[in-house]
Amino acid sequence: MLGLGGAGAGLIRGLLRRAGQFRDDADHRVEGRGVVANLFFEDSTRTRLSFSVAARRLGLDVVDLTSAGSSMSKGESILDTARTVAAMGVAVLVVRSKQAGVPKMIADAVECPIINAGDGRHEHPTQGLLDIYTLAEAHGRLDGFDLSGLHVAIVGDVVNSRVARSDVAGMTALGARVTCVGPPELVPVSMETLGCGVADDLDGLIESVDAVVMLRVQRERGAEIGSIETYHRRYAMTVDRLGRMKPGAIVMHPGPMNRGVEIDHDVAESGRSVVLRQVTNGVRVRMAVLERCLDE
Ligand code: CP
């Protein structure tokens, strides 16, 4: 699985339904089906551990390779590294990279299935799936995953966000309306080509949305916001904005959070925040994706 763009509503709903079954069947095993190799060429807390937990819950073995401590320090390329691990006979490669397109490049070069665990600004499909699952769960849509009538605001550094691209693709495929919100340098009008709306006034729509997905400002990808105070005043999820949201509306964040920048501590800890629910749902979503890859 390389992305949700073009994946189609049928495949997305099938994976989400299977993830829902894992909620009630957490002991399901597919052991004897091999080894999952995590190849993480960029740092991660949630995604790497979540794939490991998901694989172990399925009874699979897991091996981990990160750039630090590998022979990449001796000049070995990402592609040679991936082909070397694949040649050990692993069942699935889970790949994270700083550069967009690396999982696809590896998929074109090896026989085993590849799962994109986030590539540059391109896609983070399992994050998209767990976000959709969490949205559906909060709004009583687990039976069918029909998101029509729901309006989601994705707020902040959209231009640098692979999560935003996967969320927009997956959520709109299932019927949700999505608006990306932020200053023009982080949310250019060209983002509309993804199939979402674009806005620069969070206060203008905070009272009408069913969920907000708050995004971290990715300085490591060159994002500049000028003054944190100004950014916070215009685009942060504050207690005041939380109080203006509809009853039942939720606050999401893929993590890692920068408290006090895009989300206030009291919001992150509030009953409307589903940040840890997203993490919990991530394991069952990744179980569903791993199982499907093993069935390919
Ligand atoms: N949401 C997410 O991808 O977090 P990590 O970078 O910690 O994996």
mmCIF file of C-alpha atoms and ligand atoms in Angstrom:
data_model
loop_
_atom_site.group_PDB
_atom_site.id
_atom_site.type_symbol
_atom_site.label_atom_id
_atom_site.label_comp_id
_atom_site.label_asym_id
_atom_site.label_seq_id
_atom_site.Cartn_x
_atom_site.Cartn_y
_atom_site.Cartn_z
ATOM 1 C CA MET A 1 0.000 0.000 0.000
ATOM 2 C CA LEU A 2 1.652 3.178 -1.228
ATOM 3 C CA GLY A 3 -1.136 5.735 -0.749
ATOM 4 C CA LEU A 4 -4.856 6.437 -0.413
ATOM 5 C CA GLY A 5 -4.938 8.641 -3.521
ATOM 6 C CA GLY A 6 -6.783 6.525 -6.066
ATOM 7 C CA ALA A 7 -7.187 3.602 -3.654
ATOM 8 C CA GLY A 8 -10.964 3.727 -4.028
ATOM 9 C CA ALA A 9 -13.753 3.700 -1.469
ATOM 10 C CA GLY A 10 -14.167 -0.091 -1.691
ATOM 11 C CA LEU A 11 -10.600 -0.906 -0.648
ATOM 12 C CA ILE A 12 -10.594 1.762 2.083
ATOM 13 C CA ARG A 13 -13.910 0.556 3.545
ATOM 14 C CA GLY A 14 -12.736 -3.068 3.391
ATOM 15 C CA LEU A 15 -9.598 -2.272 5.395
ATOM 16 C CA LEU A 16 -11.552 -0.193 7.931
ATOM 17 C CA ARG A 17 -14.168 -2.939 8.397
ATOM 18 C CA ARG A 18 -11.387 -5.472 8.979
ATOM 19 C CA ALA A 19 -9.764 -3.074 11.456
ATOM 20 C CA GLY A 20 -13.101 -2.931 13.287
ATOM 21 C CA GLN A 21 -13.178 -6.719 13.512
ATOM 22 C CA PHE A 22 -9.741 -6.655 15.135
ATOM 23 C CA ARG A 23 -11.240 -4.467 17.888
ATOM 24 C CA ASP A 24 -13.315 -7.479 18.956
ATOM 25 C CA ASP A 25 -10.818 -10.156 17.907
ATOM 26 C CA ALA A 26 -7.525 -8.781 19.206
ATOM 27 C CA ASP A 27 -6.060 -12.306 19.424
ATOM 28 C CA HIS A 28 -6.392 -13.124 15.714
ATOM 29 C CA ARG A 29 -3.190 -14.781 14.499
ATOM 30 C CA VAL A 30 -1.620 -15.304 11.101
ATOM 31 C CA GLU A 31 1.637 -16.721 12.481
ATOM 32 C CA GLY A 32 3.839 -18.772 10.261
ATOM 33 C CA ARG A 33 3.398 -16.120 7.571
ATOM 34 C CA GLY A 34 6.858 -14.622 8.005
ATOM 35 C CA VAL A 35 8.748 -11.581 9.120
ATOM 36 C CA VAL A 36 7.769 -7.902 8.917
ATOM 37 C CA ALA A 37 10.787 -5.629 8.349
ATOM 38 C CA ASN A 38 10.473 -2.002 9.435
ATOM 39 C CA LEU A 39 12.834 0.135 7.330
ATOM 40 C CA PHE A 40 12.720 3.621 8.837
ATOM 41 C CA PHE A 41 14.965 6.146 7.115
ATOM 42 C CA GLU A 42 13.365 8.991 9.115
ATOM 43 C CA ASP A 43 12.574 9.212 12.819
ATOM 44 C CA SER A 44 9.282 7.884 14.186
ATOM 45 C CA THR A 45 7.678 7.027 17.491
ATOM 46 C CA ARG A 46 4.034 6.164 16.724
ATOM 47 C CA THR A 47 4.221 4.561 13.305
ATOM 48 C CA ARG A 48 7.199 2.291 13.866
ATOM 49 C CA LEU A 49 6.039 0.987 17.239
ATOM 50 C CA SER A 50 2.449 0.695 16.001
ATOM 51 C CA PHE A 51 3.499 -1.499 13.074
ATOM 52 C CA SER A 52 5.595 -3.596 15.465
ATOM 53 C CA VAL A 53 2.697 -4.025 17.915
ATOM 54 C CA ALA A 54 0.298 -4.810 15.044
ATOM 55 C CA ALA A 55 2.645 -7.419 13.587
ATOM 56 C CA ARG A 56 3.215 -9.066 16.971
ATOM 57 C CA ARG A 57 -0.537 -9.132 17.673
ATOM 58 C CA LEU A 58 -0.870 -11.060 14.422
ATOM 59 C CA GLY A 59 1.797 -13.486 15.637
ATOM 60 C CA LEU A 60 4.360 -12.264 13.112
ATOM 61 C CA ASP A 61 8.059 -11.705 13.762
ATOM 62 C CA VAL A 62 9.438 -8.173 13.418
ATOM 63 C CA VAL A 63 12.877 -6.822 12.567
ATOM 64 C CA ASP A 64 13.797 -3.139 12.647
ATOM 65 C CA LEU A 65 16.309 -1.186 10.624
ATOM 66 C CA THR A 66 16.894 2.527 11.093
ATOM 67 C CA SER A 67 19.416 4.687 9.246
ATOM 68 C CA ALA A 68 21.424 5.194 12.421
ATOM 69 C CA GLY A 69 23.420 2.067 13.115
ATOM 70 C CA SER A 70 22.992 0.616 9.606
ATOM 71 C CA SER A 71 25.554 0.318 6.803
ATOM 72 C CA MET A 72 24.036 3.452 5.278
ATOM 73 C CA SER A 73 26.653 5.233 7.390
ATOM 74 C CA LYS A 74 29.199 3.566 5.037
ATOM 75 C CA GLY A 75 27.479 4.949 1.957
ATOM 76 C CA GLU A 76 25.026 2.152 1.113
ATOM 77 C CA SER A 77 22.001 3.530 -0.728
ATOM 78 C CA ILE A 78 18.393 3.236 0.425
ATOM 79 C CA LEU A 79 17.629 0.995 -2.557
ATOM 80 C CA ASP A 80 20.559 -1.360 -1.920
ATOM 81 C CA THR A 81 19.595 -1.462 1.754
ATOM 82 C CA ALA A 82 15.976 -2.354 0.938
ATOM 83 C CA ARG A 83 16.952 -4.980 -1.631
ATOM 84 C CA THR A 84 19.361 -6.515 0.881
ATOM 85 C CA VAL A 85 16.642 -6.841 3.529
ATOM 86 C CA ALA A 86 14.127 -8.151 0.976
ATOM 87 C CA ALA A 87 16.666 -10.805 -0.103
ATOM 88 C CA MET A 88 16.525 -12.215 3.437
ATOM 89 C CA GLY A 89 13.039 -13.456 2.558
ATOM 90 C CA VAL A 90 10.932 -11.095 4.652
ATOM 91 C CA ALA A 91 7.185 -11.096 4.006
ATOM 92 C CA VAL A 92 6.545 -7.333 4.064
ATOM 93 C CA LEU A 93 8.684 -4.179 4.059
ATOM 94 C CA VAL A 94 7.308 -1.174 5.972
ATOM 95 C CA VAL A 95 9.149 1.902 4.662
ATOM 96 C CA ARG A 96 9.435 5.454 5.965
ATOM 97 C CA SER A 97 11.577 8.012 4.165
ATOM 98 C CA LYS A 98 12.314 11.726 4.097
ATOM 99 C CA GLN A 99 11.926 11.723 0.309
ATOM 100 C CA ALA A 100 8.619 11.325 -1.493
ATOM 101 C CA GLY A 101 8.543 8.321 -3.807
ATOM 102 C CA VAL A 102 11.034 6.077 -1.999
ATOM 103 C CA PRO A 103 8.434 3.376 -1.097
ATOM 104 C CA LYS A 104 7.336 3.273 -4.770
ATOM 105 C CA MET A 105 10.961 3.066 -5.926
ATOM 106 C CA ILE A 106 11.507 0.104 -3.587
ATOM 107 C CA ALA A 107 8.221 -1.520 -4.617
ATOM 108 C CA ASP A 108 9.406 -1.423 -8.233
ATOM 109 C CA ALA A 109 12.644 -3.184 -7.287
ATOM 110 C CA VAL A 110 11.627 -6.012 -4.918
ATOM 111 C CA GLU A 111 9.121 -8.866 -4.969
ATOM 112 C CA CYS A 112 7.572 -8.507 -1.497
ATOM 113 C CA PRO A 113 4.723 -6.107 -0.620
ATOM 114 C CA ILE A 114 5.661 -2.572 0.504
ATOM 115 C CA ILE A 115 3.690 -0.489 2.989
ATOM 116 C CA ASN A 116 4.333 3.252 2.898
ATOM 117 C CA ALA A 117 4.832 4.438 6.492
ATOM 118 C CA GLY A 118 5.192 8.081 5.374
ATOM 119 C CA ASP A 119 7.296 9.441 2.506
ATOM 120 C CA GLY A 120 8.291 13.086 2.529
ATOM 121 C CA ARG A 121 5.371 15.370 1.678
ATOM 122 C CA HIS A 122 3.627 12.653 -0.353
ATOM 123 C CA GLU A 123 1.435 10.259 1.667
ATOM 124 C CA HIS A 124 1.047 8.479 4.994
ATOM 125 C CA PRO A 125 -1.748 6.058 4.126
ATOM 126 C CA THR A 126 -2.041 4.151 7.410
ATOM 127 C CA GLN A 127 -2.248 7.481 9.283
ATOM 128 C CA GLY A 128 -5.022 8.449 6.888
ATOM 129 C CA LEU A 129 -6.845 5.186 7.581
ATOM 130 C CA LEU A 130 -6.562 5.520 11.355
ATOM 131 C CA ASP A 131 -7.747 9.132 11.148
ATOM 132 C CA ILE A 132 -10.784 8.038 9.131
ATOM 133 C CA TYR A 133 -11.479 5.179 11.542
ATOM 134 C CA THR A 134 -11.312 7.565 14.517
ATOM 135 C CA LEU A 135 -13.553 10.123 12.792
ATOM 136 C CA ALA A 136 -16.099 7.423 11.947
ATOM 137 C CA GLU A 137 -15.956 6.041 15.483
ATOM 138 C CA ALA A 138 -16.576 9.448 17.068
ATOM 139 C CA HIS A 139 -19.524 10.175 14.783
ATOM 140 C CA GLY A 140 -21.208 6.747 14.849
ATOM 141 C CA ARG A 141 -20.230 5.804 11.290
ATOM 142 C CA LEU A 142 -18.437 2.498 11.949
ATOM 143 C CA ASP A 143 -21.302 0.660 10.278
ATOM 144 C CA GLY A 144 -20.447 1.322 6.641
ATOM 145 C CA PHE A 145 -17.888 4.120 7.045
ATOM 146 C CA ASP A 146 -20.100 6.561 5.160
ATOM 147 C CA LEU A 147 -18.752 10.015 6.045
ATOM 148 C CA SER A 148 -21.263 12.012 4.013
ATOM 149 C CA GLY A 149 -22.518 15.108 5.827
ATOM 150 C CA LEU A 150 -19.328 15.451 7.898
ATOM 151 C CA HIS A 151 -17.105 18.502 7.457
ATOM 152 C CA VAL A 152 -13.442 18.204 8.482
ATOM 153 C CA ALA A 153 -10.958 21.090 8.775
ATOM 154 C CA ILE A 154 -7.266 20.219 8.363
ATOM 155 C CA VAL A 155 -5.413 23.112 9.950
ATOM 156 C CA GLY A 156 -1.830 24.317 9.694
ATOM 157 C CA ASP A 157 1.167 23.204 7.644
ATOM 158 C CA VAL A 158 -0.797 21.440 4.920
ATOM 159 C CA VAL A 159 1.695 22.040 2.117
ATOM 160 C CA ASN A 160 4.365 19.967 3.896
ATOM 161 C CA SER A 161 1.968 17.327 5.218
ATOM 162 C CA ARG A 162 1.739 13.773 3.921
ATOM 163 C CA VAL A 163 -0.978 13.198 6.535
ATOM 164 C CA ALA A 164 -3.117 15.929 4.962
ATOM 165 C CA ARG A 165 -2.769 14.381 1.508
ATOM 166 C CA SER A 166 -3.804 10.930 2.761
ATOM 167 C CA ASP A 167 -6.628 12.375 4.900
ATOM 168 C CA VAL A 168 -8.044 14.406 2.024
ATOM 169 C CA ALA A 169 -7.880 11.459 -0.372
ATOM 170 C CA GLY A 170 -9.441 8.974 2.045
ATOM 171 C CA MET A 171 -12.012 11.203 3.712
ATOM 172 C CA THR A 172 -13.361 12.651 0.470
ATOM 173 C CA ALA A 173 -13.487 9.157 -1.093
ATOM 174 C CA LEU A 174 -15.879 8.190 1.726
ATOM 175 C CA GLY A 175 -18.054 11.271 1.311
ATOM 176 C CA ALA A 176 -16.701 13.829 3.801
ATOM 177 C CA ARG A 177 -16.211 17.487 2.924
ATOM 178 C CA VAL A 178 -12.665 18.622 3.778
ATOM 179 C CA THR A 179 -11.353 22.178 4.066
ATOM 180 C CA CYS A 180 -7.637 22.872 4.511
ATOM 181 C CA VAL A 181 -7.071 25.966 6.648
ATOM 182 C CA GLY A 182 -3.968 28.082 7.164
ATOM 183 C CA PRO A 183 -1.961 31.030 5.872
ATOM 184 C CA PRO A 184 -1.437 31.019 2.087
ATOM 185 C CA GLU A 185 2.239 30.072 2.446
ATOM 186 C CA LEU A 186 1.202 26.859 4.239
ATOM 187 C CA VAL A 187 -2.113 26.291 2.435
ATOM 188 C CA PRO A 188 -1.818 27.593 -1.138
ATOM 189 C CA VAL A 189 -4.950 27.722 -3.267
ATOM 190 C CA SER A 190 -3.370 25.040 -5.481
ATOM 191 C CA MET A 191 -4.175 22.522 -2.704
ATOM 192 C CA GLU A 192 -7.735 22.558 -4.087
ATOM 193 C CA THR A 193 -6.512 20.170 -6.780
ATOM 194 C CA LEU A 194 -6.487 17.487 -4.040
ATOM 195 C CA GLY A 195 -10.269 17.704 -3.873
ATOM 196 C CA CYS A 196 -10.588 19.862 -0.758
ATOM 197 C CA GLY A 197 -11.595 23.451 -0.061
ATOM 198 C CA VAL A 198 -9.008 26.042 1.020
ATOM 199 C CA ALA A 199 -9.507 28.787 3.624
ATOM 200 C CA ASP A 200 -7.322 31.118 5.660
ATOM 201 C CA ASP A 201 -9.821 32.028 8.410
ATOM 202 C CA LEU A 202 -10.155 29.304 11.050
ATOM 203 C CA ASP A 203 -12.580 31.382 13.100
ATOM 204 C CA GLY A 204 -14.871 31.600 10.085
ATOM 205 C CA LEU A 205 -15.565 27.870 10.100
ATOM 206 C CA ILE A 206 -14.751 26.593 13.603
ATOM 207 C CA GLU A 207 -18.435 26.592 14.586
ATOM 208 C CA SER A 208 -19.511 24.490 11.614
ATOM 209 C CA VAL A 209 -16.979 21.633 11.452
ATOM 210 C CA ASP A 210 -17.377 18.128 12.877
ATOM 211 C CA ALA A 211 -13.640 17.608 13.373
ATOM 212 C CA VAL A 212 -10.371 19.472 13.181
ATOM 213 C CA VAL A 213 -7.083 17.794 12.309
ATOM 214 C CA MET A 214 -4.351 20.011 13.755
ATOM 215 C CA LEU A 215 -0.972 19.751 12.007
ATOM 216 C CA ARG A 216 2.496 20.434 13.334
ATOM 217 C CA VAL A 217 4.527 23.141 11.601
ATOM 218 C CA GLN A 218 7.280 21.086 9.947
ATOM 219 C CA ARG A 219 10.323 23.308 10.226
ATOM 220 C CA GLU A 220 12.502 20.375 9.147
ATOM 221 C CA ARG A 221 10.779 20.627 5.736
ATOM 222 C CA GLY A 222 11.349 24.379 5.523
ATOM 223 C CA ALA A 223 8.045 25.696 6.885
ATOM 224 C CA GLU A 224 8.219 29.268 8.172
ATOM 225 C CA ILE A 225 5.455 30.866 10.225
ATOM 226 C CA GLY A 226 7.140 34.064 11.406
ATOM 227 C CA SER A 227 5.939 34.904 14.888
ATOM 228 C CA ILE A 228 4.617 31.961 16.920
ATOM 229 C CA GLU A 229 2.298 34.385 18.772
ATOM 230 C CA THR A 230 0.671 35.536 15.517
ATOM 231 C CA TYR A 231 0.358 31.977 14.203
ATOM 232 C CA HIS A 232 -1.088 30.814 17.511
ATOM 233 C CA ARG A 233 -3.624 33.659 17.559
ATOM 234 C CA ARG A 234 -4.874 32.838 14.052
ATOM 235 C CA TYR A 235 -4.530 29.073 13.718
ATOM 236 C CA ALA A 236 -3.999 27.269 17.038
ATOM 237 C CA MET A 237 -6.677 25.110 18.623
ATOM 238 C CA THR A 238 -7.266 27.069 21.806
ATOM 239 C CA VAL A 239 -9.755 26.570 24.629
ATOM 240 C CA ASP A 240 -11.750 29.494 23.248
ATOM 241 C CA ARG A 241 -12.053 27.896 19.795
ATOM 242 C CA LEU A 242 -12.822 24.513 21.371
ATOM 243 C CA GLY A 243 -15.722 26.145 23.200
ATOM 244 C CA ARG A 244 -17.144 27.370 19.904
ATOM 245 C CA MET A 245 -17.138 23.948 18.222
ATOM 246 C CA LYS A 246 -20.378 22.012 17.741
ATOM 247 C CA PRO A 247 -21.393 19.473 20.385
ATOM 248 C CA GLY A 248 -19.759 16.192 19.393
ATOM 249 C CA ALA A 249 -17.061 17.818 17.258
ATOM 250 C CA ILE A 250 -13.616 16.333 17.889
ATOM 251 C CA VAL A 251 -9.982 17.466 17.875
ATOM 252 C CA MET A 252 -7.463 15.220 16.115
ATOM 253 C CA HIS A 253 -3.689 15.442 15.755
ATOM 254 C CA PRO A 254 -1.408 12.863 14.101
ATOM 255 C CA GLY A 255 1.437 13.702 16.490
ATOM 256 C CA PRO A 256 4.005 14.634 17.466
ATOM 257 C CA MET A 257 2.251 17.654 19.010
ATOM 258 C CA ASN A 258 3.896 21.004 19.675
ATOM 259 C CA ARG A 259 1.794 22.117 22.631
ATOM 260 C CA GLY A 260 1.414 25.874 22.731
ATOM 261 C CA VAL A 261 2.029 26.252 18.984
ATOM 262 C CA GLU A 262 -0.739 24.516 16.973
ATOM 263 C CA ILE A 263 -2.631 23.050 19.962
ATOM 264 C CA ASP A 264 -2.944 24.195 23.555
ATOM 265 C CA HIS A 265 -2.226 21.825 26.416
ATOM 266 C CA ASP A 266 -5.742 22.123 27.837
ATOM 267 C CA VAL A 267 -7.229 21.241 24.440
ATOM 268 C CA ALA A 268 -4.957 18.227 24.002
ATOM 269 C CA GLU A 269 -6.027 16.989 27.439
ATOM 270 C CA SER A 270 -9.732 17.761 26.963
ATOM 271 C CA GLY A 271 -12.512 15.249 26.451
ATOM 272 C CA ARG A 272 -12.870 16.429 22.837
ATOM 273 C CA SER A 273 -9.303 15.377 22.018
ATOM 274 C CA VAL A 274 -9.074 11.927 20.408
ATOM 275 C CA VAL A 275 -5.302 11.993 19.949
ATOM 276 C CA LEU A 276 -4.653 8.827 21.953
ATOM 277 C CA ARG A 277 -7.723 7.160 20.433
ATOM 278 C CA GLN A 278 -6.033 7.714 17.060
ATOM 279 C CA VAL A 279 -2.969 5.886 18.364
ATOM 280 C CA THR A 280 -5.055 2.977 19.678
ATOM 281 C CA ASN A 281 -6.953 2.676 16.396
ATOM 282 C CA GLY A 282 -3.669 2.786 14.505
ATOM 283 C CA VAL A 283 -2.725 -0.690 15.706
ATOM 284 C CA ARG A 284 -5.910 -2.364 14.415
ATOM 285 C CA VAL A 285 -5.741 -0.460 11.141
ATOM 286 C CA ARG A 286 -2.153 -1.617 10.632
ATOM 287 C CA MET A 287 -3.144 -5.194 11.497
ATOM 288 C CA ALA A 288 -5.701 -5.000 8.685
ATOM 289 C CA VAL A 289 -3.164 -3.578 6.221
ATOM 290 C CA LEU A 290 -0.492 -6.156 7.161
ATOM 291 C CA GLU A 291 -2.981 -9.015 6.851
ATOM 292 C CA ARG A 292 -4.071 -7.833 3.406
ATOM 293 C CA CYS A 293 -0.450 -7.566 2.256
ATOM 294 C CA LEU A 294 0.227 -11.127 3.427
ATOM 295 C CA ASP A 295 -2.799 -12.300 1.453
ATOM 296 C CA GLU A 296 -1.510 -10.690 -1.780
HETATM 297 N N1 CP B 1 1.959 10.338 13.164
HETATM 298 C C1 CP B 1 3.223 9.922 12.921
HETATM 299 O O1 CP B 1 3.568 9.548 11.802
HETATM 300 O O2 CP B 1 4.040 9.941 14.021
HETATM 301 P P1 CP B 1 5.538 9.390 14.045
HETATM 302 O O3 CP B 1 6.364 10.316 13.196
HETATM 303 O O4 CP B 1 5.932 9.411 15.495
HETATM 304 O O5 CP B 1 5.528 8.007 13.464
#
